[in-house]
Coordinates of N, CA, C and O in Angstrom, one line a residue:
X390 N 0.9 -1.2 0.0 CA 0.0 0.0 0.0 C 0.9 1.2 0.0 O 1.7 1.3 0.9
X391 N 0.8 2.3 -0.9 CA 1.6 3.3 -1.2 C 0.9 4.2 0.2 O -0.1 3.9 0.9
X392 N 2.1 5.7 0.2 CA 1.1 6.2 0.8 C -0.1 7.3 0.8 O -0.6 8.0 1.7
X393 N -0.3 7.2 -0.4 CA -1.6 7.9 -0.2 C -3.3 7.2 -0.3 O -4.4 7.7 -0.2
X394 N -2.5 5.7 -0.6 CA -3.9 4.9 -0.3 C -3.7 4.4 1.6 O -4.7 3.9 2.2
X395 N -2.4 4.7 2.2 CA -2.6 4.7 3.8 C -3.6 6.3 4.4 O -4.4 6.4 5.2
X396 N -2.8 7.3 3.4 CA -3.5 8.4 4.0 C -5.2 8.3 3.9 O -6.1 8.9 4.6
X397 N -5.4 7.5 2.7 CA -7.0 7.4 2.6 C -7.4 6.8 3.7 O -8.3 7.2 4.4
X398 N -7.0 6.0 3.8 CA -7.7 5.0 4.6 C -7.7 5.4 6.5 O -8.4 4.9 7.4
X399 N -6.5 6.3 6.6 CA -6.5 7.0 8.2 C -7.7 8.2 7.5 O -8.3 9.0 8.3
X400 N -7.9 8.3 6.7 CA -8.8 9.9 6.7 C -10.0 8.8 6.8 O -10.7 9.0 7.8
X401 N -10.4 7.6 6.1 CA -11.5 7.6 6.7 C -12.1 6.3 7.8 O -13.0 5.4 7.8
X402 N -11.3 6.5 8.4 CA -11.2 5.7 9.7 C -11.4 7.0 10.8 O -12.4 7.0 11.6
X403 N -10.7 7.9 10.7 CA -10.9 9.3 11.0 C -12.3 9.9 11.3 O -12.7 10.5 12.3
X404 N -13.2 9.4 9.6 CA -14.6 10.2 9.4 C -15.5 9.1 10.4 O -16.3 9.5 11.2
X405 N -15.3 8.0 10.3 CA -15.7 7.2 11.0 C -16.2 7.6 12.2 O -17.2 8.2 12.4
X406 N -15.5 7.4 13.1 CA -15.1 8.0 14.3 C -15.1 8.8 14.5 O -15.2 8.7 15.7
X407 N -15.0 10.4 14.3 CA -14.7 11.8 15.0 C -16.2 12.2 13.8 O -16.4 13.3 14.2
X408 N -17.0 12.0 12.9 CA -17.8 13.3 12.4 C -18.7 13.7 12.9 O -19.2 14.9 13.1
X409 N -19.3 12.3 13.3 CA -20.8 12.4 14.2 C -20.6 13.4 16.2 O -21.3 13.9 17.1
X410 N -19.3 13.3 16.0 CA -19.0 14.5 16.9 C -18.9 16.0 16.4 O -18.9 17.0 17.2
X411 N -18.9 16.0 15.6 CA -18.4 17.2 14.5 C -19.9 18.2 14.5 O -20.9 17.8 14.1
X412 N -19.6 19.4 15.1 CA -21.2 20.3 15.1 C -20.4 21.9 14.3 O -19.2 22.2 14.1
X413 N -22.0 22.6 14.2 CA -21.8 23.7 13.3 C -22.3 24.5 14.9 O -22.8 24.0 16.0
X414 N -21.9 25.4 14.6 CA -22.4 26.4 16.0 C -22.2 28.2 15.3 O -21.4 28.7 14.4
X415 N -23.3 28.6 16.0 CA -23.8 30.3 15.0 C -25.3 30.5 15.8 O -25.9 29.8 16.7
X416 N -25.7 31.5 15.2 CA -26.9 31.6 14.9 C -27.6 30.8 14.1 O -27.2 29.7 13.9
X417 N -28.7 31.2 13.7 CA -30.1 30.6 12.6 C -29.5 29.6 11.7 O -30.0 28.5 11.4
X418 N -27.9 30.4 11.3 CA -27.0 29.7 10.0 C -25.3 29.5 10.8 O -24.5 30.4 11.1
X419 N -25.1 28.5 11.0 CA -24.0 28.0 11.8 C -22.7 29.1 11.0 O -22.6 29.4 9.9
X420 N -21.9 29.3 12.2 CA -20.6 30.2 11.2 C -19.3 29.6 11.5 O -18.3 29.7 10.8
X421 N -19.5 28.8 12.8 CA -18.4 28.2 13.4 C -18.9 26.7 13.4 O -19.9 26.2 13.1
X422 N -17.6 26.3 14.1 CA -17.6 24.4 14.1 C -17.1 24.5 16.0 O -16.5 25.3 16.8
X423 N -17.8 23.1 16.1 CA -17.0 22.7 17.5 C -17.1 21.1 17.2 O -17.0 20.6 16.1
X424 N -17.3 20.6 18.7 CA -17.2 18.9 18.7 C -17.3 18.7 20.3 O -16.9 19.3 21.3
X425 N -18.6 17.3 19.9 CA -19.3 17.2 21.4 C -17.5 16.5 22.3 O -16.7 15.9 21.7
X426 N -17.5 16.7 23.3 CA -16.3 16.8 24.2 C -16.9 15.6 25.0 O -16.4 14.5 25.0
X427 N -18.2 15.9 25.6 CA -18.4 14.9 26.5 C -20.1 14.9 26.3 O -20.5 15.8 25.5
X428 N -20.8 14.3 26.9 CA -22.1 14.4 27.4 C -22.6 15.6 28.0 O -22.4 16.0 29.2
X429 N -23.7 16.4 26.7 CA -24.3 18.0 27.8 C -23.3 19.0 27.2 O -23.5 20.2 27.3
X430 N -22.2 18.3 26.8 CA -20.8 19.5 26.3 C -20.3 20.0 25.0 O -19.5 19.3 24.4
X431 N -20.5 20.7 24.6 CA -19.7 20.9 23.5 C -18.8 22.5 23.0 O -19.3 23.6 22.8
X432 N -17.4 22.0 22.8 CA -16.2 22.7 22.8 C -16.5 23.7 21.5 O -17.2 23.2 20.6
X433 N -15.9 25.1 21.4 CA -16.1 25.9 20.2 C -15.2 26.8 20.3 O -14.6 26.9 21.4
X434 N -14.8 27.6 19.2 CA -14.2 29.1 19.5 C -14.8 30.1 20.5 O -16.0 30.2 20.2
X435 N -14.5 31.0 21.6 CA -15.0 32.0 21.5 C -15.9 32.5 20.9 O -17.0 32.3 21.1
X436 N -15.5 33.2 20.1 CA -16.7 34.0 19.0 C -17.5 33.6 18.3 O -17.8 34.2 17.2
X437 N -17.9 32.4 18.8 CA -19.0 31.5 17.5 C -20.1 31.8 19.0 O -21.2 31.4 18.7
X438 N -20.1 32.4 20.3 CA -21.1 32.5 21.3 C -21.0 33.6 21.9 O -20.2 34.0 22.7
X439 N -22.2 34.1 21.3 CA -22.6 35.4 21.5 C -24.0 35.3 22.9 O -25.1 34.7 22.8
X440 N -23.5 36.0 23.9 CA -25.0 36.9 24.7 C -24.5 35.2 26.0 O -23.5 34.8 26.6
X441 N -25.8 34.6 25.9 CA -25.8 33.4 27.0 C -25.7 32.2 26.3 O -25.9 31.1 27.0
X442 N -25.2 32.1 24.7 CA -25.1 31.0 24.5 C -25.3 30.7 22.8 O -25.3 31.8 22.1
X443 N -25.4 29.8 22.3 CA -25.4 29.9 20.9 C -26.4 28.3 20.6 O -27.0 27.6 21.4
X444 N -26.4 28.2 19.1 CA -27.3 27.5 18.4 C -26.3 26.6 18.1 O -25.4 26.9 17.4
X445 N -26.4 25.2 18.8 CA -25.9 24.0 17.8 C -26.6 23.3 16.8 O -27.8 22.9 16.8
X446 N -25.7 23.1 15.8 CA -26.3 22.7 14.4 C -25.2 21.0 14.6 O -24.0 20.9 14.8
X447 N -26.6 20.0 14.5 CA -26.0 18.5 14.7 C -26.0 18.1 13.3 O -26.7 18.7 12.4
X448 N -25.0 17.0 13.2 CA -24.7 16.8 11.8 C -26.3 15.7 11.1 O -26.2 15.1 10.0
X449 N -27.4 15.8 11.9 CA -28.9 15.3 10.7 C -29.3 16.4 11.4 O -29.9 16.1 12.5
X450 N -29.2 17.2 11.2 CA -29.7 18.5 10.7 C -30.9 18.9 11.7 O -31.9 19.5 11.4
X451 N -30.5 18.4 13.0 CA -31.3 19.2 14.4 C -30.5 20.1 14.8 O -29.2 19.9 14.8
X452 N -31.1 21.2 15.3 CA -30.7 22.3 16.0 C -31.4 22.2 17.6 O -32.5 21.9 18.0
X453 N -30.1 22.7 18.2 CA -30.6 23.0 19.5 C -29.9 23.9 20.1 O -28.7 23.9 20.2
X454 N -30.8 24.8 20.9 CA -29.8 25.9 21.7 C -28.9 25.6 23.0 O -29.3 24.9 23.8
X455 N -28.1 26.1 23.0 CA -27.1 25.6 24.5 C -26.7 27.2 25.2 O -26.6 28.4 24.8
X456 N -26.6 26.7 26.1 CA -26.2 28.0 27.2 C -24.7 27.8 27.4 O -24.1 26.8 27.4
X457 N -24.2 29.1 27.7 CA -22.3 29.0 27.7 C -22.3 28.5 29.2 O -23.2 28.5 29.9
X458 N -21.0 28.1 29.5 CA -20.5 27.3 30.7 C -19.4 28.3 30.6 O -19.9 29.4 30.8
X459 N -18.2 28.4 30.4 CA -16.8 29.2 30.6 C -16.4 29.4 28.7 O -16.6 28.8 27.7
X460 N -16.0 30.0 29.0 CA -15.4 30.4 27.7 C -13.6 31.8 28.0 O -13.6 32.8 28.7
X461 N -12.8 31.3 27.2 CA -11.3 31.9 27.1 C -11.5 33.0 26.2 O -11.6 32.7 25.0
X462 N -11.7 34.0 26.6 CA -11.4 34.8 25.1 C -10.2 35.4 24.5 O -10.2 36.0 23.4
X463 N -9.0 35.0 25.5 CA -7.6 35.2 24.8 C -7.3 34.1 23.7 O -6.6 34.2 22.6
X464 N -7.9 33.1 24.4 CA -7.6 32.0 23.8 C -8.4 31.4 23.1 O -8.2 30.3 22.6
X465 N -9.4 32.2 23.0 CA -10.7 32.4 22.1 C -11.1 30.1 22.2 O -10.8 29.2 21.4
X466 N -11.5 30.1 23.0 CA -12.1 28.6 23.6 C -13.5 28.8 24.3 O -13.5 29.4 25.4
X467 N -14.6 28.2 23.8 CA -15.6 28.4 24.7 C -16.1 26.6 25.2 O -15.7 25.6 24.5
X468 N -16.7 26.5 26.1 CA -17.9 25.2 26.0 C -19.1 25.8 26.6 O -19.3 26.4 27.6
X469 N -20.0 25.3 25.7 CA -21.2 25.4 25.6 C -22.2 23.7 26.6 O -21.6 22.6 26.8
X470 N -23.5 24.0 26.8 CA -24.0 23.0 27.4 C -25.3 23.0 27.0 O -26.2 23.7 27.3
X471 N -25.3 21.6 25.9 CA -26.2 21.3 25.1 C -26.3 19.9 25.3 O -25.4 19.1 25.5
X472 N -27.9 19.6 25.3 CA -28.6 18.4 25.2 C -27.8 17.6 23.7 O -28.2 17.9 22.6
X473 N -26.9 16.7 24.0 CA -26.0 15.8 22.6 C -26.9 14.1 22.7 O -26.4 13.3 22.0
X474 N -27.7 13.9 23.4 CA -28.5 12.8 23.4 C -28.0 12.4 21.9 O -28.0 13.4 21.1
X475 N -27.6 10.6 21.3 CA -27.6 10.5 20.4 C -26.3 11.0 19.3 O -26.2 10.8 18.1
X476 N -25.7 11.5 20.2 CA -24.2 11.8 19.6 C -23.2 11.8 20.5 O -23.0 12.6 21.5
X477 N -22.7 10.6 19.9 CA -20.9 10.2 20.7 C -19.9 11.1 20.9 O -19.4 11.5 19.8
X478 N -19.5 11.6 21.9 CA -18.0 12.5 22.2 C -16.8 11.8 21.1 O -16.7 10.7 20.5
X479 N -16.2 13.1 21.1 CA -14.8 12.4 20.2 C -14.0 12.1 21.2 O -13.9 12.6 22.3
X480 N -13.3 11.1 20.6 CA -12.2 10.4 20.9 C -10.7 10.9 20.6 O -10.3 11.2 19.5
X481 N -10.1 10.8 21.9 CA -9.2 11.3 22.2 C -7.9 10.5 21.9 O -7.8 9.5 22.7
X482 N -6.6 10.7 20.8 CA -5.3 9.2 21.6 C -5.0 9.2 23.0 O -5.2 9.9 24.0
X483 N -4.5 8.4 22.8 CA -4.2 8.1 24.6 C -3.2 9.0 24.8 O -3.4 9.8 25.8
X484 N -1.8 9.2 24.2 CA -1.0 10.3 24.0 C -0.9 11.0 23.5 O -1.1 10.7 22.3
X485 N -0.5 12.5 23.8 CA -0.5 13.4 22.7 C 1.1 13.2 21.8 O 2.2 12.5 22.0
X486 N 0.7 14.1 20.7 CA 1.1 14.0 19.5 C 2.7 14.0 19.7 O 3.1 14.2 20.8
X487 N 3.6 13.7 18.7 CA 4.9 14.5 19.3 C 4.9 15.2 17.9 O 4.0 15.1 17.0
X488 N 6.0 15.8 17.9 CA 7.0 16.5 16.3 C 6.7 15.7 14.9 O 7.5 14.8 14.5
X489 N 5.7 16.1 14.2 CA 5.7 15.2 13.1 C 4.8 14.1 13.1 O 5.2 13.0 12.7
X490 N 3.8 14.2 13.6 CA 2.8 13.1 14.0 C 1.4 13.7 12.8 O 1.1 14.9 12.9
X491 N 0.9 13.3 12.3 CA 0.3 13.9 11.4 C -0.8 13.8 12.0 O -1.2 12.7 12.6
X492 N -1.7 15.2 11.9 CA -3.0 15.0 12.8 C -4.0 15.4 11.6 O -3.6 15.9 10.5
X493 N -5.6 15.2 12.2 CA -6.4 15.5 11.0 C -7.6 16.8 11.6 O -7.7 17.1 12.8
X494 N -7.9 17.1 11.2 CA -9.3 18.6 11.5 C -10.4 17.9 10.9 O -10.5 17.3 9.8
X495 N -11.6 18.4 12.0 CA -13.0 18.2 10.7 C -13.5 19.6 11.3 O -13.1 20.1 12.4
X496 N -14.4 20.2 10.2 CA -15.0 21.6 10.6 C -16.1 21.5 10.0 O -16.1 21.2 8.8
X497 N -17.3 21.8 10.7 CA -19.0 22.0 10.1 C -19.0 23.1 9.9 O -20.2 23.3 9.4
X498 N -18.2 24.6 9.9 CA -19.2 25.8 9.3 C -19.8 25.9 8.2 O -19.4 25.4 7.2
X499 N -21.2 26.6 8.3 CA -22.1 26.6 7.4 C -23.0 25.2 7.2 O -24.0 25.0 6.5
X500 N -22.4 24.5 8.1 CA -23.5 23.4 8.3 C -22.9 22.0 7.5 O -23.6 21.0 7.5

């Protein structure tokens, strides 16, 4: 196996596992992405939560509003606390990464 049929195959082993964690977060029209963290939780930028909380957009296309919990605005990090009934937390490696460890991103903005 060369490696861009290994890279296919970690991208979707990847989608597998981490998408259905994967949310749009905004208003009416999602502008930002997060990802359920745990049960009730879900992690976003800062500025995707405005006032007491913002609108999660789940990936079959339910929306639900969540109220903020703490949010970093240096570090522009919020979590939010939304009913995720029905969607699994992402999964975490057991260790973090070192130098050259190739990692992957998923992002819902715009839904």
């Amino acid at each position: 196996m060369g490696i861009a049929e290994e890279l296919e195959a970690a991208a979707a082993r990847v989608s597998e596992q981490a998408l259905g964690a994967v949310v749009g977060v905004g208003g009416r029209w999602p502008s930002g992405s997060g990802f359920v963290l745990a049960q009730g939780s879900v992690v976003t930028s800062a500025h995707n939560v405005h006032g007491p909380g913002a609108q999660v957009h789940f990936g079959d296309g339910s929306r639900r509003d969540s109220t903020a919990v703490n949010a970093d605005l240096a570090g522009d990090l919020a979590v939010v606390q939304v009913d995720t009934t029905g969607f699994t937390p992402v999964r975490f490696a057991a260790a973090a990464p070192q130098l050259g460890t190739p990692l992957f991103a998923a992002a819902n903005p715009g839904g």
